């Protein structure tokens, strides 16, 4: 409830009586001032309820018509005259002057101290401020909920709450959304003001008076980049609560435009990376010079993982999804910390490669990812065994190795048998050399090898079979002892 003259008159304990100015009892009371000066206007701003007892009138009543005229020109809300201190009733000339100049005149009874009137106005001001803040917080919560739907919902709600027209403009000044829709035509005359805002920086704003009221515009920016403008047209100057609401909407719209821009950019990057990795796009083509400027500089690495982490890829890092796996492309010097923030779970990273070798890099990253298994770690292709043995060192290779060595693995003495087989194959069948490696007598080794021949289905004298057994032992990590 705002502090108005009518509200004070309706307050029973103040016992105020309106003697003149009945035509506008709802004028706002900005403050209460007490003065016994014959001309207090130099100390008034306008909007006050001025209280006086006429204590200086005891020796002679001044020109009350001139006194009232000055107060009316100062546009105070009302004059309150306290009776029973100097004069027992409000002077009749004061009543006539108040009627002549349209100044509200209130009589304050002797039983009502002036401070009681001041306290009541202070209470109403505090109540009004609290109610305003409550409305502002409720409106801001509404804007935040609207942000979940998108920028147009924020604009529509702001226009409704302010009783205004609102425009959301792109960085070039074109209309992205207008509330109401008929307000879109107002954007045509804003070009010069938007140019001023662009030159003034992201923290600037502009306000101008138009035929229909006040128009304010401010940039919507994240960092130093202006992504659009918010324009609000109202019938008058916005109050503090309304300005707070506009600022909240501007912040939410800035975040929404940033999110939308990032989403569009991310989709473009995903498409470019997918085309690169599938060979649909040749970055080495003579006409792809501008494209190469936007890509991570060679040499690059490819990383593969089961999914994406919580962080957005930083500048110079591209990501996409392919075959149920998350793929990343970055410069070869990109740290593991960045890779770990962007990708989630086990990660495989290729060796540094040029853009002409991306297909090979993808294969390396996927192989390294398979080697990582279920462990939450980063495995680099350069740390894996190379050549044909490296190709076999994979989950599928481990399964085949287990199948091949299964007859030995089921034995109680499996460790001795596997070590003996490895030493025998490493020594190319030389008994003495293999026995020395194991630290056993050659007759013991011969016994073990005869047992192995009985258990294995293949022929140990077959070179192909011996090669398969050797690779299986290496994949299983078996060491001679």
CSV table of C-alpha atoms in Angstrom, one decimal:
chain,number,residue,atom,x,y,z
A,1,UNK,CA,0.0,0.0,0.0
A,2,UNK,CA,1.6,3.3,-1.1
A,3,UNK,CA,1.8,6.3,1.4
A,4,UNK,CA,-0.9,8.5,0.0
A,5,UNK,CA,-2.8,11.4,1.6
A,6,UNK,CA,-6.0,9.4,1.5
A,7,UNK,CA,-4.2,6.5,3.3
A,8,UNK,CA,-3.2,8.8,6.1
A,9,UNK,CA,-6.6,10.3,6.4
A,10,UNK,CA,-8.1,6.8,6.7
A,11,UNK,CA,-5.7,6.0,9.6
A,12,UNK,CA,-7.9,6.2,12.7
A,13,UNK,CA,-5.2,6.9,15.3
A,14,UNK,CA,-3.9,10.0,13.4
A,15,UNK,CA,-7.3,11.8,13.6
A,16,UNK,CA,-6.5,13.9,10.5
A,17,UNK,CA,-9.2,16.1,8.9
A,18,UNK,CA,-9.2,17.2,5.3
A,19,UNK,CA,-10.2,20.9,5.1
A,20,UNK,CA,-9.4,21.6,1.4
A,21,UNK,CA,-8.2,19.7,-1.7
A,22,UNK,CA,-10.9,17.0,-1.7
A,23,UNK,CA,-10.5,16.5,-5.4
A,24,UNK,CA,-7.2,14.5,-5.2
A,25,UNK,CA,-6.9,12.7,-1.8
A,26,UNK,CA,-4.8,9.9,-3.4
A,27,UNK,CA,-1.7,12.0,-4.1
A,28,UNK,CA,1.4,10.3,-3.0
A,29,UNK,CA,3.2,11.4,0.1
A,30,UNK,CA,7.0,11.1,-0.4
A,31,UNK,CA,8.0,12.3,3.0
A,32,UNK,CA,6.9,14.3,6.1
A,33,UNK,CA,8.6,17.7,6.8
A,34,UNK,CA,8.1,19.9,9.8
A,35,UNK,CA,8.9,23.6,9.4
A,36,UNK,CA,7.8,26.9,11.1
A,37,UNK,CA,9.6,29.1,8.5
A,38,UNK,CA,7.6,31.7,6.7
A,39,UNK,CA,9.1,30.4,3.5
A,40,UNK,CA,10.2,26.7,3.8
A,41,UNK,CA,10.2,26.1,0.0
A,42,UNK,CA,14.0,26.2,-0.4
A,43,UNK,CA,14.2,23.1,1.8
A,44,UNK,CA,11.5,21.1,0.0
A,45,UNK,CA,11.7,18.8,-3.1
A,46,UNK,CA,8.0,18.4,-3.8
A,47,UNK,CA,5.7,15.6,-2.7
A,48,UNK,CA,6.0,16.3,1.0
A,49,UNK,CA,3.4,16.5,3.7
A,50,UNK,CA,4.5,19.8,5.3
A,51,UNK,CA,3.5,20.1,9.0
A,52,UNK,CA,3.4,23.4,10.9
A,53,UNK,CA,1.9,24.8,14.1
A,54,UNK,CA,2.1,28.5,13.1
A,55,UNK,CA,4.3,29.2,16.2
A,56,UNK,CA,5.8,32.2,14.5
A,57,UNK,CA,2.3,33.6,13.8
A,58,UNK,CA,1.8,34.4,17.5
A,59,UNK,CA,2.9,38.0,17.0
A,60,UNK,CA,1.0,38.4,13.7
A,61,UNK,CA,-0.3,36.2,11.0
A,62,UNK,CA,1.7,36.5,7.7
A,63,UNK,CA,0.3,36.8,4.2
A,64,UNK,CA,-1.2,33.3,4.1
A,65,UNK,CA,-2.2,33.7,0.5
A,66,UNK,CA,1.5,34.3,-0.5
A,67,UNK,CA,2.6,31.5,1.8
A,68,UNK,CA,0.2,29.0,0.2
A,69,UNK,CA,1.0,30.1,-3.3
A,70,UNK,CA,4.7,29.3,-2.8
A,71,UNK,CA,3.9,25.9,-1.3
A,72,UNK,CA,1.6,25.0,-4.2
A,73,UNK,CA,4.2,26.0,-6.8
A,74,UNK,CA,6.7,23.8,-5.0
A,75,UNK,CA,4.2,21.0,-5.6
A,76,UNK,CA,4.0,19.7,-2.1
A,77,UNK,CA,1.4,17.0,-1.5
A,78,UNK,CA,-0.4,18.7,1.4
A,79,UNK,CA,-0.1,21.2,4.2
A,80,UNK,CA,-0.9,20.0,7.7
A,81,UNK,CA,-1.8,22.6,10.3
A,82,UNK,CA,-1.5,21.5,14.0
A,83,UNK,CA,-4.2,23.2,16.1
A,84,UNK,CA,-4.1,23.7,19.9
A,85,UNK,CA,-0.5,24.8,20.1
A,86,UNK,CA,-0.6,28.5,19.0
A,87,UNK,CA,-4.1,28.7,17.4
A,88,UNK,CA,-7.1,26.7,18.5
A,89,UNK,CA,-8.3,26.3,14.9
A,90,UNK,CA,-7.0,26.5,11.4
A,91,UNK,CA,-7.1,30.1,10.1
A,92,UNK,CA,-9.9,30.7,7.7
A,93,UNK,CA,-7.6,32.7,5.3
A,94,UNK,CA,-5.4,29.6,5.1
A,95,UNK,CA,-8.4,27.6,4.1
A,96,UNK,CA,-9.4,30.1,1.4
A,97,UNK,CA,-5.9,30.2,0.0
A,98,UNK,CA,-5.6,26.4,-0.1
A,99,UNK,CA,-8.9,26.3,-2.1
A,100,UNK,CA,-7.7,29.0,-4.4
A,101,UNK,CA,-4.3,27.3,-5.3
A,102,UNK,CA,-5.6,23.7,-5.2
A,103,UNK,CA,-3.4,22.8,-2.2
A,104,UNK,CA,-4.6,20.0,0.1
A,105,UNK,CA,-5.0,21.3,3.7
A,106,UNK,CA,-5.2,18.9,6.6
A,107,UNK,CA,-5.9,19.8,10.2
A,108,UNK,CA,-3.9,17.9,12.8
A,109,UNK,CA,-5.5,17.7,16.2
A,110,UNK,CA,-3.6,18.6,19.4
A,111,UNK,CA,-3.7,14.9,20.5
A,112,UNK,CA,-1.7,13.8,17.5
A,113,UNK,CA,2.0,14.5,17.7
A,114,UNK,CA,3.7,15.3,14.4
A,115,UNK,CA,6.1,12.4,14.9
A,116,UNK,CA,3.2,9.9,14.8
A,117,UNK,CA,2.4,11.2,11.3
A,118,UNK,CA,6.1,10.8,10.2
A,119,UNK,CA,6.2,7.2,11.7
A,120,UNK,CA,3.1,6.2,9.8
A,121,UNK,CA,4.5,7.5,6.5
A,122,UNK,CA,7.8,5.7,7.2
A,123,UNK,CA,5.8,2.5,7.9
A,124,UNK,CA,3.9,2.8,4.6
A,125,UNK,CA,7.0,3.5,2.7
A,126,UNK,CA,8.7,0.4,4.1
A,127,UNK,CA,5.7,-1.7,3.4
A,128,UNK,CA,5.5,-0.4,-0.1
A,129,UNK,CA,9.2,-1.2,-0.6
A,130,UNK,CA,8.8,-4.7,0.8
A,131,UNK,CA,5.8,-5.4,-1.4
A,132,UNK,CA,7.7,-4.1,-4.4
A,133,UNK,CA,10.6,-6.4,-3.7
A,134,UNK,CA,8.3,-9.3,-3.2
A,135,UNK,CA,6.7,-8.6,-6.6
A,136,UNK,CA,10.1,-8.2,-8.2
A,137,UNK,CA,11.3,-11.5,-6.8
A,138,UNK,CA,8.2,-13.3,-7.9
A,139,UNK,CA,8.5,-11.7,-11.4
A,140,UNK,CA,12.2,-12.8,-11.5
A,141,UNK,CA,11.3,-16.3,-10.6
A,142,UNK,CA,8.7,-16.3,-13.4
A,143,UNK,CA,11.3,-15.1,-15.8
A,144,UNK,CA,13.7,-17.8,-14.7
A,145,UNK,CA,11.0,-20.4,-15.3
A,146,UNK,CA,10.2,-18.9,-18.7
A,147,UNK,CA,13.9,-19.2,-19.6
A,148,UNK,CA,13.5,-23.0,-19.6
A,149,UNK,CA,11.2,-22.6,-22.5
A,150,UNK,CA,13.4,-20.1,-24.5
A,151,UNK,CA,14.0,-16.5,-25.2
A,152,UNK,CA,10.5,-15.7,-26.7
A,153,UNK,CA,8.9,-16.8,-23.4
A,154,UNK,CA,11.1,-14.4,-21.5
A,155,UNK,CA,10.1,-11.5,-23.8
A,156,UNK,CA,6.4,-12.3,-23.6
A,157,UNK,CA,6.4,-12.5,-19.8
A,158,UNK,CA,8.5,-9.2,-19.4
A,159,UNK,CA,6.0,-7.4,-21.7
A,160,UNK,CA,3.1,-8.7,-19.6
A,161,UNK,CA,4.6,-7.8,-16.3
A,162,UNK,CA,5.6,-4.3,-17.3
A,163,UNK,CA,2.5,-3.6,-19.4
A,164,UNK,CA,5.0,-2.6,-22.1
A,165,UNK,CA,6.1,-3.6,-25.6
A,166,UNK,CA,9.4,-5.5,-25.8
A,167,UNK,CA,11.7,-6.4,-28.7
A,168,UNK,CA,14.4,-9.0,-28.8
A,169,UNK,CA,16.8,-8.0,-31.6
A,170,UNK,CA,19.7,-9.9,-33.2
A,171,UNK,CA,23.2,-8.3,-33.2
A,172,UNK,CA,22.4,-6.8,-36.6
A,173,UNK,CA,19.2,-5.2,-35.3
A,174,UNK,CA,16.7,-7.6,-37.0
A,175,UNK,CA,13.7,-8.7,-34.9
A,176,UNK,CA,14.0,-12.1,-33.3
A,177,UNK,CA,10.8,-11.8,-31.3
A,178,UNK,CA,8.3,-9.0,-30.4
A,179,UNK,CA,5.7,-8.8,-27.7
A,180,UNK,CA,3.1,-8.0,-28.8
A,181,UNK,CA,3.8,-9.0,-32.4
A,182,UNK,CA,2.6,-5.6,-33.7
A,183,UNK,CA,5.6,-4.0,-31.9
A,184,UNK,CA,8.0,-5.5,-34.5
A,185,UNK,CA,7.6,-2.4,-36.7
A,186,UNK,CA,9.2,-0.2,-34.0
A,187,UNK,CA,12.6,-1.7,-34.7
A,188,UNK,CA,12.9,0.2,-38.0
A,189,UNK,CA,13.7,3.5,-36.3
A,190,UNK,CA,16.2,2.1,-33.8
A,191,UNK,CA,19.2,1.7,-36.1
A,192,UNK,CA,21.1,4.9,-35.0
A,193,UNK,CA,20.6,4.1,-31.3
A,194,UNK,CA,21.9,0.5,-31.8
A,195,UNK,CA,24.9,1.8,-33.6
A,196,UNK,CA,25.6,4.1,-30.6
A,197,UNK,CA,25.3,1.1,-28.2
A,198,UNK,CA,27.7,-1.0,-30.3
A,199,UNK,CA,30.3,1.8,-30.2
A,200,UNK,CA,29.8,2.4,-26.4
A,201,UNK,CA,30.6,-1.2,-25.3
A,202,UNK,CA,28.7,-4.0,-23.7
A,203,UNK,CA,27.9,-2.2,-20.4
A,204,UNK,CA,26.2,0.7,-22.0
A,205,UNK,CA,22.5,1.4,-22.4
A,206,UNK,CA,20.4,4.1,-24.1
A,207,UNK,CA,17.1,5.7,-23.1
A,208,UNK,CA,15.0,8.1,-25.3
A,209,UNK,CA,11.6,9.7,-25.2
A,210,UNK,CA,9.3,8.9,-28.0
A,211,UNK,CA,5.7,9.9,-28.9
A,212,UNK,CA,4.4,6.9,-27.0
A,213,UNK,CA,6.5,7.2,-23.9
A,214,UNK,CA,10.0,6.0,-22.9
A,215,UNK,CA,12.1,3.6,-24.8
A,216,UNK,CA,15.2,2.0,-23.4
A,217,UNK,CA,17.7,-0.4,-25.1
A,218,UNK,CA,20.6,-2.3,-23.8
A,219,UNK,CA,23.0,-4.8,-25.4
A,220,UNK,CA,22.8,-8.6,-24.7
A,221,UNK,CA,26.4,-9.7,-24.3
A,222,UNK,CA,28.5,-12.5,-23.0
A,223,UNK,CA,32.1,-11.4,-22.5
A,224,UNK,CA,32.9,-8.8,-25.1
A,225,UNK,CA,30.6,-10.1,-27.8
A,226,UNK,CA,27.2,-8.5,-28.4
A,227,UNK,CA,24.7,-11.2,-29.4
A,228,UNK,CA,21.6,-9.0,-29.5
A,229,UNK,CA,19.6,-6.1,-28.0
A,230,UNK,CA,16.7,-5.9,-25.5
A,231,UNK,CA,14.4,-2.9,-26.2
A,232,UNK,CA,11.6,-2.0,-23.8
A,233,UNK,CA,8.9,0.7,-24.5
A,234,UNK,CA,6.8,2.0,-21.7
A,235,UNK,CA,4.3,4.8,-21.0
A,236,UNK,CA,6.6,6.5,-18.6
A,237,UNK,CA,9.9,6.2,-16.7
A,238,UNK,CA,10.6,2.8,-15.1
A,239,UNK,CA,10.7,2.5,-11.4
A,240,UNK,CA,13.5,0.7,-9.5
A,241,UNK,CA,11.5,-2.6,-9.4
A,242,UNK,CA,10.8,-2.4,-13.1
A,243,UNK,CA,14.4,-1.7,-13.9
A,244,UNK,CA,15.5,-4.6,-11.7
A,245,UNK,CA,13.1,-6.8,-13.7
A,246,UNK,CA,14.5,-5.6,-17.0
A,247,UNK,CA,18.1,-6.2,-15.9
A,248,UNK,CA,17.1,-9.8,-14.8
A,249,UNK,CA,15.5,-10.4,-18.2
A,250,UNK,CA,18.6,-9.0,-20.0
A,251,UNK,CA,20.9,-11.4,-18.0
A,252,UNK,CA,18.7,-14.4,-18.8
A,253,UNK,CA,18.4,-13.5,-22.5
A,254,UNK,CA,22.2,-13.0,-22.7
A,255,UNK,CA,22.7,-16.5,-21.3
A,256,UNK,CA,20.1,-17.9,-23.7
A,257,UNK,CA,21.6,-16.3,-26.7
A,258,UNK,CA,25.0,-17.6,-25.7
A,259,UNK,CA,23.7,-21.1,-25.2
A,260,UNK,CA,21.9,-21.0,-28.6
A,261,UNK,CA,25.0,-19.7,-30.3
A,262,UNK,CA,27.2,-22.3,-28.7
A,263,UNK,CA,24.7,-25.0,-29.7
A,264,UNK,CA,24.7,-23.9,-33.3
A,265,UNK,CA,28.5,-23.7,-33.4
A,266,UNK,CA,28.8,-27.1,-31.7
A,267,UNK,CA,26.6,-28.7,-34.3
A,268,UNK,CA,28.7,-27.2,-37.1
A,269,UNK,CA,31.8,-28.5,-35.5
A,270,UNK,CA,30.3,-32.0,-35.0
A,271,UNK,CA,29.4,-32.0,-38.7
A,272,UNK,CA,32.8,-30.9,-39.8
A,273,UNK,CA,34.6,-33.5,-37.7
A,274,UNK,CA,32.3,-36.3,-38.8
A,275,UNK,CA,33.0,-35.4,-42.4
A,276,UNK,CA,36.7,-35.3,-41.7
A,277,UNK,CA,36.8,-38.7,-40.0
A,278,UNK,CA,34.7,-40.4,-42.7
A,279,UNK,CA,36.7,-38.9,-45.5
A,280,UNK,CA,33.7,-36.9,-46.8
A,281,UNK,CA,35.8,-33.7,-46.4
A,282,UNK,CA,39.3,-33.3,-47.6
A,283,UNK,CA,41.1,-30.6,-45.5
A,284,UNK,CA,44.2,-30.9,-47.8
A,285,UNK,CA,42.2,-29.9,-50.9
A,286,UNK,CA,43.6,-26.6,-52.4
A,287,UNK,CA,40.2,-24.9,-51.9
A,288,UNK,CA,40.0,-25.8,-48.2
A,289,UNK,CA,42.5,-23.2,-47.0
A,290,UNK,CA,39.9,-21.2,-45.0
A,291,UNK,CA,38.7,-24.5,-43.5
A,292,UNK,CA,42.2,-25.4,-42.3
A,293,UNK,CA,42.4,-22.1,-40.5
A,294,UNK,CA,39.5,-23.1,-38.2
A,295,UNK,CA,40.8,-26.6,-37.5
A,296,UNK,CA,43.4,-27.6,-34.8
A,297,UNK,CA,46.9,-27.2,-36.3
A,298,UNK,CA,48.6,-30.4,-37.3
A,299,UNK,CA,49.9,-32.7,-35.9
A,300,UNK,CA,46.6,-33.7,-34.3
A,301,UNK,CA,45.4,-36.6,-32.1
A,302,UNK,CA,42.1,-38.5,-32.1
A,303,UNK,CA,40.7,-39.6,-28.8
A,304,UNK,CA,37.8,-42.1,-28.4
A,305,UNK,CA,35.7,-42.8,-25.4
A,306,UNK,CA,32.3,-44.2,-24.3
A,307,UNK,CA,30.7,-40.8,-23.7
A,308,UNK,CA,31.1,-37.1,-23.2
A,309,UNK,CA,32.1,-35.4,-19.9
A,310,UNK,CA,30.4,-32.4,-18.3
A,311,UNK,CA,32.6,-29.7,-19.9
A,312,UNK,CA,32.1,-28.1,-23.3
A,313,UNK,CA,35.1,-28.5,-25.6
A,314,UNK,CA,37.4,-25.5,-25.4
A,315,UNK,CA,38.6,-23.5,-28.4
A,316,UNK,CA,40.5,-25.6,-30.8
A,317,UNK,CA,38.9,-28.9,-29.8
A,318,UNK,CA,36.3,-30.6,-31.9
A,319,UNK,CA,34.0,-33.5,-30.8
A,320,UNK,CA,31.4,-35.7,-32.4
A,321,UNK,CA,29.7,-39.0,-31.9
A,322,UNK,CA,30.1,-42.0,-34.2
A,323,UNK,CA,29.1,-45.6,-33.8
A,324,UNK,CA,28.1,-45.1,-30.2
A,325,UNK,CA,31.5,-43.6,-29.3
A,326,UNK,CA,32.6,-40.1,-28.5
A,327,UNK,CA,35.4,-38.9,-30.7
A,328,UNK,CA,37.7,-35.9,-30.1
A,329,UNK,CA,40.1,-34.1,-32.4
A,330,UNK,CA,42.7,-31.8,-31.0
A,331,UNK,CA,46.3,-30.6,-31.4
A,332,UNK,CA,48.9,-33.2,-30.4
A,333,UNK,CA,50.0,-31.0,-27.4
A,334,UNK,CA,46.6,-31.0,-25.8
A,335,UNK,CA,46.9,-32.0,-22.2
A,336,UNK,CA,45.2,-35.0,-20.7
A,337,UNK,CA,43.3,-32.7,-18.3
A,338,UNK,CA,41.4,-31.2,-21.2
A,339,UNK,CA,40.7,-34.6,-22.7
A,340,UNK,CA,39.5,-35.9,-19.4
A,341,UNK,CA,37.1,-32.9,-18.9
A,342,UNK,CA,35.5,-33.4,-22.4
A,343,UNK,CA,35.4,-37.2,-22.5
A,344,UNK,CA,34.1,-39.6,-19.9
A,345,UNK,CA,35.2,-43.1,-18.8
A,346,UNK,CA,38.1,-45.0,-20.4
A,347,UNK,CA,39.8,-43.1,-23.2
A,348,UNK,CA,42.0,-44.1,-26.1
A,349,UNK,CA,44.3,-41.6,-27.7
A,350,UNK,CA,46.0,-42.0,-31.1
A,351,UNK,CA,49.6,-41.1,-32.0
A,352,UNK,CA,50.1,-37.6,-33.5
A,353,UNK,CA,49.0,-37.6,-37.1
A,354,UNK,CA,48.6,-35.3,-40.1
A,355,UNK,CA,45.2,-34.7,-41.6
A,356,UNK,CA,45.9,-37.1,-44.4
A,357,UNK,CA,46.2,-40.0,-41.8
A,358,UNK,CA,43.0,-39.4,-39.8
A,359,UNK,CA,41.6,-42.8,-40.7
A,360,UNK,CA,44.6,-44.5,-39.2
A,361,UNK,CA,44.4,-42.2,-36.1
A,362,UNK,CA,40.8,-43.2,-35.5
A,363,UNK,CA,41.8,-46.9,-35.7
A,364,UNK,CA,44.6,-46.3,-33.2
A,365,UNK,CA,42.3,-44.4,-30.8
A,366,UNK,CA,39.7,-47.2,-30.9
A,367,UNK,CA,42.4,-49.9,-30.3
A,368,UNK,CA,43.7,-47.9,-27.4
A,369,UNK,CA,40.2,-47.6,-26.0
A,370,UNK,CA,39.7,-51.4,-26.2
A,371,UNK,CA,43.0,-51.8,-24.4
A,372,UNK,CA,41.8,-49.5,-21.6
A,373,UNK,CA,39.0,-52.0,-21.0
A,374,UNK,CA,36.6,-50.9,-18.2
A,375,UNK,CA,39.2,-48.9,-16.2
A,376,UNK,CA,38.7,-45.2,-16.0
A,377,UNK,CA,42.1,-44.2,-17.5
A,378,UNK,CA,43.7,-42.8,-20.6
A,379,UNK,CA,45.6,-45.2,-22.8
A,380,UNK,CA,47.7,-43.9,-25.7
A,381,UNK,CA,48.3,-45.9,-28.8
A,382,UNK,CA,52.1,-45.3,-28.5
A,383,UNK,CA,52.1,-47.3,-25.2
A,384,UNK,CA,50.7,-50.4,-26.9
A,385,UNK,CA,52.7,-53.2,-28.6
A,386,UNK,CA,53.2,-52.5,-32.2
A,387,UNK,CA,53.0,-54.7,-35.4
A,388,UNK,CA,50.9,-57.8,-35.7
A,389,UNK,CA,51.3,-58.5,-32.0
A,390,UNK,CA,49.8,-55.1,-31.2
A,391,UNK,CA,46.8,-55.9,-33.4
A,392,UNK,CA,46.3,-59.1,-31.4
A,393,UNK,CA,46.5,-57.3,-28.1
A,394,UNK,CA,42.8,-56.5,-27.9
A,395,UNK,CA,39.8,-57.9,-26.1
A,396,UNK,CA,39.1,-60.2,-29.0
A,397,UNK,CA,42.7,-61.2,-29.2
A,398,UNK,CA,42.8,-62.0,-25.5
A,399,UNK,CA,39.7,-64.2,-25.9
A,400,UNK,CA,41.3,-66.1,-28.8
A,401,UNK,CA,44.5,-66.6,-26.8
A,402,UNK,CA,42.5,-67.9,-23.9
A,403,UNK,CA,40.8,-70.4,-26.1
A,404,UNK,CA,44.1,-71.6,-27.7
A,405,UNK,CA,45.8,-72.1,-24.3
A,406,UNK,CA,42.7,-73.4,-22.5
A,407,UNK,CA,43.9,-77.1,-22.3
A,408,UNK,CA,47.0,-75.8,-20.3
A,409,UNK,CA,45.1,-73.2,-18.3
A,410,UNK,CA,42.8,-75.9,-16.8
A,411,UNK,CA,45.7,-77.8,-15.3
A,412,UNK,CA,46.7,-77.4,-11.7
A,413,UNK,CA,50.3,-76.8,-12.8
A,414,UNK,CA,49.2,-74.3,-15.5
A,415,UNK,CA,51.8,-71.7,-14.6
A,416,UNK,CA,54.7,-74.1,-14.9
A,417,UNK,CA,53.4,-75.5,-18.2
A,418,UNK,CA,52.8,-72.1,-19.8
A,419,UNK,CA,56.3,-70.8,-18.7
A,420,UNK,CA,57.9,-74.0,-20.0
A,421,UNK,CA,56.1,-73.7,-23.4
A,422,UNK,CA,57.2,-70.1,-23.7
A,423,UNK,CA,60.8,-70.8,-22.9
A,424,UNK,CA,60.9,-73.8,-25.3
A,425,UNK,CA,59.4,-71.7,-28.2
A,426,UNK,CA,61.7,-68.7,-27.4
A,427,UNK,CA,64.8,-71.1,-27.6
A,428,UNK,CA,63.5,-72.5,-30.9
A,429,UNK,CA,63.2,-76.0,-29.3
A,430,UNK,CA,66.8,-76.1,-27.9
A,431,UNK,CA,66.4,-78.1,-24.6
A,432,UNK,CA,69.5,-76.9,-22.8
A,433,UNK,CA,68.9,-73.2,-23.5
A,434,UNK,CA,65.3,-73.4,-22.5
A,435,UNK,CA,66.1,-75.3,-19.3
A,436,UNK,CA,68.7,-72.7,-18.3
A,437,UNK,CA,66.2,-69.9,-18.8
A,438,UNK,CA,63.8,-71.7,-16.5
A,439,UNK,CA,66.5,-72.8,-14.0
A,440,UNK,CA,65.4,-76.4,-14.2
A,441,UNK,CA,67.0,-79.7,-15.4
A,442,UNK,CA,66.5,-80.4,-19.1
A,443,UNK,CA,64.9,-83.8,-18.2
A,444,UNK,CA,62.3,-81.9,-16.1
A,445,UNK,CA,61.6,-79.6,-19.1
A,446,UNK,CA,61.4,-82.7,-21.4
A,447,UNK,CA,58.8,-84.2,-19.1
A,448,UNK,CA,56.7,-81.0,-19.1
A,449,UNK,CA,56.9,-80.6,-22.8
A,450,UNK,CA,55.7,-84.2,-23.3
A,451,UNK,CA,52.7,-83.3,-21.0
A,452,UNK,CA,52.0,-80.2,-23.1
A,453,UNK,CA,52.1,-82.2,-26.3
A,454,UNK,CA,49.5,-84.5,-24.8
A,455,UNK,CA,47.2,-81.7,-23.7
A,456,UNK,CA,47.3,-79.4,-26.8
A,457,UNK,CA,45.3,-80.5,-29.9
A,458,UNK,CA,47.9,-79.1,-32.4
A,459,UNK,CA,51.3,-80.3,-33.5
A,460,UNK,CA,54.2,-78.4,-31.9
A,461,UNK,CA,56.3,-79.2,-34.9
A,462,UNK,CA,54.0,-77.2,-37.2
A,463,UNK,CA,55.5,-73.6,-37.5
A,464,UNK,CA,52.0,-72.0,-38.0
A,465,UNK,CA,50.8,-73.6,-34.8
A,466,UNK,CA,54.0,-72.6,-33.0
A,467,UNK,CA,53.5,-68.9,-34.1
A,468,UNK,CA,49.9,-68.9,-32.8
A,469,UNK,CA,51.0,-70.3,-29.5
A,470,UNK,CA,53.8,-67.7,-29.2
A,471,UNK,CA,51.4,-64.8,-29.9
A,472,UNK,CA,48.8,-66.3,-27.4
A,473,UNK,CA,51.5,-66.5,-24.7
A,474,UNK,CA,52.6,-62.9,-25.4
A,475,UNK,CA,49.0,-61.6,-25.3
A,476,UNK,CA,48.4,-63.5,-22.0
A,477,UNK,CA,51.6,-61.8,-20.6
A,478,UNK,CA,53.3,-65.2,-19.9
A,479,UNK,CA,56.9,-64.9,-18.8
A,480,UNK,CA,59.5,-67.7,-18.8
A,481,UNK,CA,60.9,-68.6,-15.3
